[in-house]
Coordinates of C-alpha atoms and ligand atoms in Angstrom, one line a residue:
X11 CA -14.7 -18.6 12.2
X12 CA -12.2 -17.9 9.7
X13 CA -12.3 -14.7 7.7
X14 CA -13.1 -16.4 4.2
X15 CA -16.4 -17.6 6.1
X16 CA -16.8 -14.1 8.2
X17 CA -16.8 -12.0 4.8
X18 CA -19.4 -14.2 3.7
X19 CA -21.5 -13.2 6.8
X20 CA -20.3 -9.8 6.1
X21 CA -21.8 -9.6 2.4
X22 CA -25.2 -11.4 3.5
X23 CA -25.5 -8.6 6.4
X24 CA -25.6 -11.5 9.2
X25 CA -23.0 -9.3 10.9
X26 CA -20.9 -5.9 10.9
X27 CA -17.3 -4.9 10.8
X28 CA -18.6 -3.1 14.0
X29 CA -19.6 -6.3 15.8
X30 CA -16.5 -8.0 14.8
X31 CA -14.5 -5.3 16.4
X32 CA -16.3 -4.7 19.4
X33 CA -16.2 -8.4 19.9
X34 CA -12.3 -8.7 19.5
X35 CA -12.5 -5.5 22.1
X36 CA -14.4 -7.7 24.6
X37 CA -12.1 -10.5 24.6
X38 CA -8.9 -8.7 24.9
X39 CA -10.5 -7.0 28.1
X40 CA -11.4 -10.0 29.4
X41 CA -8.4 -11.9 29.0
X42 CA -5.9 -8.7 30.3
X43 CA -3.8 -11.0 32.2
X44 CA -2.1 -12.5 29.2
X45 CA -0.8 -9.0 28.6
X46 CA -0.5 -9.6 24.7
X47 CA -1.1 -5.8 24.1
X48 CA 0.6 -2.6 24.9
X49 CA -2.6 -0.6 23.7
X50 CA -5.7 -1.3 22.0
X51 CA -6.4 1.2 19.3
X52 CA -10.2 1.4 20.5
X53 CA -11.3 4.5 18.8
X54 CA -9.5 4.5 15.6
X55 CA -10.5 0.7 15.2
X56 CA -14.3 1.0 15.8
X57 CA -14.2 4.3 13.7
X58 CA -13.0 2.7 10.9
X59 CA -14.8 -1.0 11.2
X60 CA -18.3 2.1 10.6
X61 CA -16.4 3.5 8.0
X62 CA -15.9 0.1 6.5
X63 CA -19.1 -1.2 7.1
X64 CA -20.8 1.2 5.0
X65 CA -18.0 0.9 2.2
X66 CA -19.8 -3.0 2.2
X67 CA -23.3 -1.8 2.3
X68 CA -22.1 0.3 -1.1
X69 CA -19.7 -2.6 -2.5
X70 CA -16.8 -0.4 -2.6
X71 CA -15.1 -2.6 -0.1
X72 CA -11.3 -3.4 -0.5
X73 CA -10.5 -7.3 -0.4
X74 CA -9.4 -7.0 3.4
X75 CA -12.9 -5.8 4.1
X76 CA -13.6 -7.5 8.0
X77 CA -9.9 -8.6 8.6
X78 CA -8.7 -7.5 11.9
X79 CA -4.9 -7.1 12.5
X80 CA -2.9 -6.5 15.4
X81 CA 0.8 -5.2 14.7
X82 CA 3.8 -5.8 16.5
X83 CA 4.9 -2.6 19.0
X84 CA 7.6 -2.1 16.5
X85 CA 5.5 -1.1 13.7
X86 CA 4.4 2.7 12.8
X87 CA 1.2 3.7 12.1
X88 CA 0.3 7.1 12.0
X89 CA -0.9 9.1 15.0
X90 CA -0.6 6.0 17.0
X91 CA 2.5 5.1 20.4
X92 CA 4.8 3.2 19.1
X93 CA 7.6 2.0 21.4
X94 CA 9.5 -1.0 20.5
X95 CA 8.5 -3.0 23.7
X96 CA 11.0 -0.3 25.3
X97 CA 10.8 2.7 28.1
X98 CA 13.2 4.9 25.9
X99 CA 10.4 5.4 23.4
X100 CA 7.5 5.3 26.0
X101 CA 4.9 8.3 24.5
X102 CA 6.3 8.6 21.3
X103 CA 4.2 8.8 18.8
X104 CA 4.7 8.0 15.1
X105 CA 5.3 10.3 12.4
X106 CA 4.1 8.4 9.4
X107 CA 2.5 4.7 8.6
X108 CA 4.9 2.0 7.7
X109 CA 4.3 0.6 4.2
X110 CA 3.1 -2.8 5.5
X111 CA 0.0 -1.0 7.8
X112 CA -0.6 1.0 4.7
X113 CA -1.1 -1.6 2.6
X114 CA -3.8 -3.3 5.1
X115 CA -5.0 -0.1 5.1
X116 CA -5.9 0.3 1.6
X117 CA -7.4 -2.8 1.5
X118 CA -9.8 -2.2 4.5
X119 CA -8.1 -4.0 7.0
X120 CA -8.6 -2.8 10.5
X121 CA -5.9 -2.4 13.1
X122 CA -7.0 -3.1 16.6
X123 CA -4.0 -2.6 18.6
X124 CA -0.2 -3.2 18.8
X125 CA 1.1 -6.5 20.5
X126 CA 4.0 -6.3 23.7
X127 CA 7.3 -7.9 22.7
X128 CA 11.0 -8.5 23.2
X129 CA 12.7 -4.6 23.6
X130 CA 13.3 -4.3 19.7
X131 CA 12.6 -7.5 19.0
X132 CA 15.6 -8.7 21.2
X133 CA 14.8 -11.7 22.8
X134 CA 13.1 -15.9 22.8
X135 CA 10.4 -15.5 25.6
X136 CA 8.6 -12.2 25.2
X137 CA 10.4 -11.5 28.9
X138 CA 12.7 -8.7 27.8
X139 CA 9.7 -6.4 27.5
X140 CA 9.5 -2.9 29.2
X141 CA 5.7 -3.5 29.6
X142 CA 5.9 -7.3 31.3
X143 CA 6.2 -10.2 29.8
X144 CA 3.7 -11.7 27.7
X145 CA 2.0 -15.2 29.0
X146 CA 1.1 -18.5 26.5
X147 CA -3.1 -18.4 26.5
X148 CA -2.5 -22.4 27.1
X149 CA -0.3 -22.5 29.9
X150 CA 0.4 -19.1 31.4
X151 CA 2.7 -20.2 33.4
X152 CA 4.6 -20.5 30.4
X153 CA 6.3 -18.2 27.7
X154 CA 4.9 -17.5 24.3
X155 CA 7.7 -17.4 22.4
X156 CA 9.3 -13.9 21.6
X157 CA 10.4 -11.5 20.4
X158 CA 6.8 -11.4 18.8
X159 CA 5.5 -12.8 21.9
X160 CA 2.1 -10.5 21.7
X161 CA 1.2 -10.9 18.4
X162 CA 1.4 -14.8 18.7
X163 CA -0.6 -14.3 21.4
X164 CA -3.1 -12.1 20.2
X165 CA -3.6 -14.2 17.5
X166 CA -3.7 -17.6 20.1
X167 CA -6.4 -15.9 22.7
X168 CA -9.3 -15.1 18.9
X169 CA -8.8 -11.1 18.9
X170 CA -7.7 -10.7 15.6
X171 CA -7.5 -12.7 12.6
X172 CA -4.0 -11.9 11.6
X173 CA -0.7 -10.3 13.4
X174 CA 1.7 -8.9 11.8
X175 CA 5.3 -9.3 13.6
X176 CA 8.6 -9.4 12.9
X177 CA 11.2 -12.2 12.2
X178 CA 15.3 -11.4 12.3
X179 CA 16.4 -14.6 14.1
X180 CA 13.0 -16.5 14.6
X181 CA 10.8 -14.0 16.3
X182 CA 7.9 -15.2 14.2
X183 CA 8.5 -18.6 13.8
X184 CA 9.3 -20.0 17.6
X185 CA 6.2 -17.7 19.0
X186 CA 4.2 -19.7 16.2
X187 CA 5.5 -22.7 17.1
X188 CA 4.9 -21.9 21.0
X189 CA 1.1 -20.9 20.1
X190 CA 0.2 -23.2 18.0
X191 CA 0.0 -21.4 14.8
X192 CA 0.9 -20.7 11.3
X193 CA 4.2 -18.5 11.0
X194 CA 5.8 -16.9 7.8
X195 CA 9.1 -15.6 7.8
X196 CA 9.1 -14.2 4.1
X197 CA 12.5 -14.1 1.6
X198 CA 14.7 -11.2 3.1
X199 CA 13.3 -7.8 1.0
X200 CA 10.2 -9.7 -0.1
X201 CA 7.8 -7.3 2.1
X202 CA 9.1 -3.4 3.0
X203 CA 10.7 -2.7 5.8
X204 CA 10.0 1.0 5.6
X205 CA 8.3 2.0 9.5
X206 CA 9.5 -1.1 11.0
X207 CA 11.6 0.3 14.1
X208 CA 15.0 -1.2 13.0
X209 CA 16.9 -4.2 14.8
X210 CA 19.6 -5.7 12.7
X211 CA 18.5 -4.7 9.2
X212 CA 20.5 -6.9 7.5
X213 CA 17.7 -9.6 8.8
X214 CA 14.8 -7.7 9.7
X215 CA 11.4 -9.0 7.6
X216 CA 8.0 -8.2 8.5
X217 CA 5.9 -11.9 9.4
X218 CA 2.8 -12.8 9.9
X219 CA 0.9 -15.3 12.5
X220 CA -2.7 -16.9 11.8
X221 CA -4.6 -20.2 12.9
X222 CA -5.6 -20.5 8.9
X223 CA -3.1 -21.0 5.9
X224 CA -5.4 -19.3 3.8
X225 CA -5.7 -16.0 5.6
X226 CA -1.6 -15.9 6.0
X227 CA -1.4 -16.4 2.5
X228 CA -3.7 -13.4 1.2
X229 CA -2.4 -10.8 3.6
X230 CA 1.0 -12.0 2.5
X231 CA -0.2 -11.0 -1.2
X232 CA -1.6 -8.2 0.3
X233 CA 1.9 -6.6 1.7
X234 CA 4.7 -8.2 0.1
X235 CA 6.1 -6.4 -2.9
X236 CA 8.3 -3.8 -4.1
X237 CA 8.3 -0.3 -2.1
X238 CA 10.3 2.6 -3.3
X239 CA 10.4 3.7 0.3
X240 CA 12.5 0.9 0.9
X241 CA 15.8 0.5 -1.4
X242 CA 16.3 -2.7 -0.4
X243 CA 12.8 -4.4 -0.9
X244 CA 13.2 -6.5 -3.9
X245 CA 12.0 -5.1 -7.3
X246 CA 10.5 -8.5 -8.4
X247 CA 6.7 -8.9 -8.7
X248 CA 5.0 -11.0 -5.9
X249 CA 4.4 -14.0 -7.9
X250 CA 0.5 -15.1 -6.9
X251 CA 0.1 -17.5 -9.7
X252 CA 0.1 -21.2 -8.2
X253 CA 2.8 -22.4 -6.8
X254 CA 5.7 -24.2 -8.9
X255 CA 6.7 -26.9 -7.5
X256 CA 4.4 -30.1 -7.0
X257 CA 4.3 -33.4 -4.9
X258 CA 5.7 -35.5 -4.9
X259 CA 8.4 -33.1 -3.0
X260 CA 12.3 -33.6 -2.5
X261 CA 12.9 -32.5 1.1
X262 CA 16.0 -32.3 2.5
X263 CA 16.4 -32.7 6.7
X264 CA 19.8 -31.7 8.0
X265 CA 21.6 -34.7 10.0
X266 CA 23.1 -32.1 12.4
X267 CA 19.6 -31.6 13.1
X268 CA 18.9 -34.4 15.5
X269 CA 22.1 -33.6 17.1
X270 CA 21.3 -31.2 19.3
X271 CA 21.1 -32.4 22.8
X272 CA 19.1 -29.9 24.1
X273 CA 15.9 -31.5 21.5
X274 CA 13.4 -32.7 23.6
X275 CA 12.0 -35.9 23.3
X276 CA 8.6 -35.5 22.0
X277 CA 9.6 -32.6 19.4
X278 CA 12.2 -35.7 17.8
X279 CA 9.5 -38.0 17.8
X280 CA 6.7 -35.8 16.2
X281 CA 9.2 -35.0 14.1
X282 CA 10.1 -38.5 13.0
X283 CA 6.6 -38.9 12.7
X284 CA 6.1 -36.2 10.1
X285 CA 9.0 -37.7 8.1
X286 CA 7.2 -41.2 7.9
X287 CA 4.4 -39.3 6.9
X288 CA 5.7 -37.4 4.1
X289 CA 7.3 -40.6 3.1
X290 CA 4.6 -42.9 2.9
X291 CA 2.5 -39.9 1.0
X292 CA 5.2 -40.8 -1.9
X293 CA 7.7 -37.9 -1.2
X294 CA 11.4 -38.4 -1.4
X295 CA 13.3 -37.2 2.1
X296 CA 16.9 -37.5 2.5
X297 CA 19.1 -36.4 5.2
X298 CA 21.7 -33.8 4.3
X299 CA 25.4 -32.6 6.1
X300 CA 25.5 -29.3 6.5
X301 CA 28.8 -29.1 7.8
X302 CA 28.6 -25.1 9.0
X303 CA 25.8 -25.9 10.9
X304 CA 28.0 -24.8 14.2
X305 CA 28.7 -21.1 12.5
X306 CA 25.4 -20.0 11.8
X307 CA 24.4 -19.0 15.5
X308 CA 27.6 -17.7 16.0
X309 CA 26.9 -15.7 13.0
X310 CA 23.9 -14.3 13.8
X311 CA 24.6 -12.6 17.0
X312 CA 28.2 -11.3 16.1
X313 CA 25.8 -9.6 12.9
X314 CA 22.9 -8.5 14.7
X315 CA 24.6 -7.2 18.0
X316 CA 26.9 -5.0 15.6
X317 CA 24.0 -3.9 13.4
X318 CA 21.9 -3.2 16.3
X319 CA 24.8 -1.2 18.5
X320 CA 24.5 1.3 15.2
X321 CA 20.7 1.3 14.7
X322 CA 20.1 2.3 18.4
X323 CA 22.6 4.6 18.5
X324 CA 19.9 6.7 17.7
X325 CA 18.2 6.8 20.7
X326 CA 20.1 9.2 22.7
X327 CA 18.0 10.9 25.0
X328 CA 17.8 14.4 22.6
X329 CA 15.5 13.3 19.7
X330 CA 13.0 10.6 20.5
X331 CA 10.9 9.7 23.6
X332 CA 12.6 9.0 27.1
X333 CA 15.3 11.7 28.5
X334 CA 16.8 11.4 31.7
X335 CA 16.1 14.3 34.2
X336 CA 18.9 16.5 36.6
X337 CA 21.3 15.5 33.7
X338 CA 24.9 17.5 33.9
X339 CA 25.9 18.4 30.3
X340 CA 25.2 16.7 26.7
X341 CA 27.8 13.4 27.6
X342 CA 26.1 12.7 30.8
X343 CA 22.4 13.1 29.0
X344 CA 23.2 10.8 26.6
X345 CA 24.8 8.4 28.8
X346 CA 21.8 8.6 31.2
X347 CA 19.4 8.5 29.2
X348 CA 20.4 5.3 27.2
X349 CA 21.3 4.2 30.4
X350 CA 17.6 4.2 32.0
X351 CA 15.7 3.9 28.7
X352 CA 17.1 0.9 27.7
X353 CA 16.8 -2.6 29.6
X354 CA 19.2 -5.2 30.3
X355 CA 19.5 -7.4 26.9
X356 CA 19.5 -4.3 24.9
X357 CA 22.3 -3.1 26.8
X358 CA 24.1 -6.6 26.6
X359 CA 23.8 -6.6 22.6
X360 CA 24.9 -3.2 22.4
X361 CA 27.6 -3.7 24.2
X362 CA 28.7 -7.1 22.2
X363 CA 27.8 -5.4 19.0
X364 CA 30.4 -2.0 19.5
X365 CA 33.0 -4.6 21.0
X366 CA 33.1 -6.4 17.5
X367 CA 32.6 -3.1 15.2
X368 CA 35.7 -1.7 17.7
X369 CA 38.8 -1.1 15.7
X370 CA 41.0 -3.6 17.0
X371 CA 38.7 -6.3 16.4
X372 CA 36.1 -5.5 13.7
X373 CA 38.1 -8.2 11.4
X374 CA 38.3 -11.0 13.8
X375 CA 34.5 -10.8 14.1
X376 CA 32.5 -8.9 12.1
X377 CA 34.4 -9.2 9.0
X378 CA 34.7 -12.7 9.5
X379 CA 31.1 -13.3 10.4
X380 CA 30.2 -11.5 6.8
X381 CA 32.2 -14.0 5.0
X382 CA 31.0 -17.0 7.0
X383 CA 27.2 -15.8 6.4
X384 CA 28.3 -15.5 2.5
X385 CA 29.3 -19.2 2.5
X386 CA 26.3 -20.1 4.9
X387 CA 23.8 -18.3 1.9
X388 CA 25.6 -20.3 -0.3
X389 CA 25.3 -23.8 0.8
X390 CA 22.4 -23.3 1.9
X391 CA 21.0 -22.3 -1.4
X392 CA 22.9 -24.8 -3.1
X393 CA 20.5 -27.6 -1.4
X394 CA 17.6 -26.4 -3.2
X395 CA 19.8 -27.1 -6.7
X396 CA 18.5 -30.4 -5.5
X397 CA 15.9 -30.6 -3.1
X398 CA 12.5 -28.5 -2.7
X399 CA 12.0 -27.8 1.1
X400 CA 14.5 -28.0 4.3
X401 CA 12.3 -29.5 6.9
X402 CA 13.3 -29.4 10.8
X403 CA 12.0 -28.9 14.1
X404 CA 11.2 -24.8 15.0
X405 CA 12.8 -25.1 17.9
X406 CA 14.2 -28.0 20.3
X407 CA 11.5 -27.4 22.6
X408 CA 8.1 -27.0 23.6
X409 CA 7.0 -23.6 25.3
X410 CA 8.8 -23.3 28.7
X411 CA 7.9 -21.8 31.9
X412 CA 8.6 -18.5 32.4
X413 CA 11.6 -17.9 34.3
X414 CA 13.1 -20.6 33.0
X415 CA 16.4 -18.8 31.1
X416 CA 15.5 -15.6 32.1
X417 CA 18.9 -15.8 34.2
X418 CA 20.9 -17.4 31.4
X419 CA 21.0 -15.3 28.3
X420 CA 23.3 -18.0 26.3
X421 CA 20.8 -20.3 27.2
X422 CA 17.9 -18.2 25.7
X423 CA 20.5 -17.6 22.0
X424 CA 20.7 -21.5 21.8
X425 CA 17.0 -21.6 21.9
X426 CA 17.5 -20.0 18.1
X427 CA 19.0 -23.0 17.0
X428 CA 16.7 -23.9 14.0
X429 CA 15.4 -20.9 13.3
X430 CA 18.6 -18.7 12.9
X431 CA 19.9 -20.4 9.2
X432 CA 17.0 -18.9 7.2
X433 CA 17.6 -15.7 8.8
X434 CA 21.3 -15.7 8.0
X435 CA 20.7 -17.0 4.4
X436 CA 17.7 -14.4 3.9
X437 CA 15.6 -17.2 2.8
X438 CA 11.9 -17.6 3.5
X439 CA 10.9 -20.3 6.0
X440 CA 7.2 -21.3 7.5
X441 CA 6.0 -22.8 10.6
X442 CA 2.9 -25.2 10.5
X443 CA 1.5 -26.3 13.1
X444 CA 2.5 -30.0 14.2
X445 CA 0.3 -31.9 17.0
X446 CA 1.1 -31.3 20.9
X447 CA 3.3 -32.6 23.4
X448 CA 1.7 -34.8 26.4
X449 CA 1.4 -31.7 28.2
X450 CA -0.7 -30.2 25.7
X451 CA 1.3 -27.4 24.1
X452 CA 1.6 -27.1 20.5
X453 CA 5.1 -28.1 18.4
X454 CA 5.7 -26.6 15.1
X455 CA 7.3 -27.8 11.9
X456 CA 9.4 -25.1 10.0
X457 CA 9.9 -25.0 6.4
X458 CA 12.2 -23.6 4.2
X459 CA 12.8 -22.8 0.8
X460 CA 15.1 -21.1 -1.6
X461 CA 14.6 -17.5 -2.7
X462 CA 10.8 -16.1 -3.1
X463 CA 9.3 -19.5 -3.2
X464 CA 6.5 -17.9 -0.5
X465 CA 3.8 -19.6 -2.9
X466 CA 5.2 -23.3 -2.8
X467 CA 5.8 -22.8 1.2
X468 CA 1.9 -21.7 1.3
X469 CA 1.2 -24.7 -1.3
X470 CA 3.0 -27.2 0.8
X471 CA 0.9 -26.0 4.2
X472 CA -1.9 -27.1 2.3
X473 CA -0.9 -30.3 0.9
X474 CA -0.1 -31.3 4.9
X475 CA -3.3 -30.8 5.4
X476 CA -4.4 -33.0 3.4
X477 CA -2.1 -36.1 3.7
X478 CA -3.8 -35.7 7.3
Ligands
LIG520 N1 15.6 -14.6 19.4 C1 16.4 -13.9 18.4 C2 17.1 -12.7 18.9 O1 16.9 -12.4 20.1 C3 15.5 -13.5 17.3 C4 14.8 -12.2 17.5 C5 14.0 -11.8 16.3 O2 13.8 -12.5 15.3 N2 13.6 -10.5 16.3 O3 17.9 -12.1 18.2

């Protein structure tokens, strides 16, 4: 049931906040295999769905009344573990509730849990957890997408309505695309970033999943906004008045796109097929060059690595969660520490990410990679001076098995392909779900548009719908 018709049966009394909860409760017990959770917040969750419940019998609900939400392992929420998917922070509790949660919060929103993912947010399969990968509720022999792997998930296997995750290179989208659902990646500084355990913050935005555009879309209004917690979160109202622009649409598709060797078949042809579509619904599609099409992966990880090796130098063994025991003195705590608390891909980025900050070659790489993401922003908001959406596939494949690049982590980066240019332009992009490959698992079409154009992304959702 979607939560428009659930706070329906809410107001006529058919059910309970309670029931809802206890419900979501019973099917993440009995589907514990697909490990989408690091903890269920039982207690606080059916405390609050009584507290709630009675708000309704009043009518001084908020307009999240009934909506349950998991959060990503990276968000904070006050007197609740947080851990970043990683050992290093294993029992640490947070201090303070990010602004996102809080917002749910004052709406009446309940939290039910926070979802397993990539070690923060690091990673394409929802593998490079310290709590065990995460398994796709339609094949679990297969990966759900990462780094927001469990909130994908927890969304796929009905026990929540919404999760909220987080998207620096795709980490919403692909797991959307993987699982079948609706994923927003919002405009860079469009929703706070304050209690979201930092990755590369430069690129970090909070996303959400859902099976139903229309649920995405009110949480969205819900959180999004300025936050003077955050100095970068954009001092611009969230625009909720209908969306601008209008089919017919002018939709761009990079030729580059179909390039790629690596796209599977059926993800081309569905593809093609929602081109035709669009077309023979009247809207205008044109293929576009993007000739630094090659840059923008390269890009990302020369940015991210570097802006990661300095966000995690925080974790050092002294302040927060994991310290290693029988250390000698302060150097060999720190290097112990870091060295047991952290796993393997971590490591590997932080270790790429101090190599191009290092003084000898910070402007071969990272000062080059900042100018080539200034010309990648540019160009690629210049196609919107004459188009409405970029349209492409999510990613070049369909979920696969688990395993698969586990052993190959260049392998796993390419798997970004699509995903990474909205991410280094800061732009907002969507994910809609897009039929299923013979095998049965979902394929996802990603949308992008320029600058805060949330509403016409949400608009355009709908109109697919409808042009069947
Ligand atoms: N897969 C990408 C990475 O590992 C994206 C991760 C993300 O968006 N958090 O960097």
């Amino acid at each position: 049931m979607t939560f428009f018709k659930l706070q329906n049966e809410l107001s006529a009394g058919n059910t309970s906040c309670f029931e809802i909860v206890s419900a979501f409760i019973e099917n993440i017990r009995s589907k514990q295999d697909l490990n989408s959770y690091v903890e269920v917040f039982e207690d606080s969750a059916l405390s609050r769905a009584k507290e709630i419940d009675k708000k309704i019998e009043a009518g001084t609900q908020g307009k999240l009344a009934g909506l349950v939400v998991s959060i990503k392992d990276l968000l904070c929420y006050d007197q609740h573990h947080v851990s970043g998917g990683s050992k290093i922070l294993e029992g640490f509790e947070s201090q303070f509730t990010s602004s996102a949660v809080q917002r749910l919060l004052d709406e009446d929103a309940i939290i039910i849990g926070r979802t397993n993912c990539d070690e923060f947010g690091m990673g394409s399969s929802n593998e490079n957890s310290a709590y065990g990968p995460v398994k796709n509720a339609l094949d679990t022999s297969r990966v759900p997408g990462g780094s927001s792997g469990g909130a994908a998930v927890s969304v796929q296997q009905g026990s929540c309505h919404v999760a909220i995750g987080s998207d620096t290179g795709g980490s919403v989208r692909q797991p959307a695309s993987f699982c079948g659902l609706y994923g927003l990646k919002p405009t860079y500084s469009r929703i706070s970033r304050y209690g979201l355990l930092a990755y590369a913050s430069s690129f970090d935005t909070i996303g959400l999943f859902s099976k139903d555009i229309e649920s995405c879309e009110l949480v969205y209004q819900t959180i999004a906004g300025h936050d003077p917690l955050d100095s970068t979160s954009a001092n611009k109202s969230v625009n909720i008045a209908p969306a601008e622009k209008k089919a017919p649409y002018k939709i761009a598709i990079l030729k580059n796109a179909f390039a790629d060797e690596g796209l599977q078949g059926e993800v081309k042809d569905h593809f093609q097929a929602s081109i035709e579509k669009l077309k023979n619904a009247g809207n205008t599609i044109e293929e576009v060059d993007f000739p630094l099409m090659d840059y923008i992966l390269p890009t990302y990880y020369i940015l991210t690595t570097a802006e990661a090796s300095s966000n995690l130098s925080r974790y050092d063994g002294v302040r927060y969660g994991y310290r290693a025991p029988k250390t000698k003195n302060l150097e060999s705590l720190y290097k112990m520490s870091r060295s047991g608390g952290f796993g393997d891909e971590v490591k590997r980025r932080i270790f790429l990410g101090t190599f191009v900050l290092s003084a000898s070659y910070y402007d071969a790489y990272y000062t080059r990679a900042q100018k080539a993401r200034r010309l990648i922003r540019q160009a690629t908001k210049k196609m919107f001076e004459d188009f409405d959406f970029v349209i492409s596939p999510t990613s070049a494949t369909t979920a696969f098995k688990l395993g698969e690049h586990a052993s190959d982590p260049l392998a796993m980066y390419l798997s970004d392909l699509y995903t990474v240019q909205a991410s280094v332009a800061g732009i907002p992009a969507i994910v809609i779900p897009d039929g299923q490959d013979k095998n049965g698992l979902p394929i996802g079409l990603q949308v992008m548009a320029d600058d805060f154009k949330e509403q016409d992304l949400f608009s355009f959702s709908e109109y697919l719908k409808h042009i069947g």
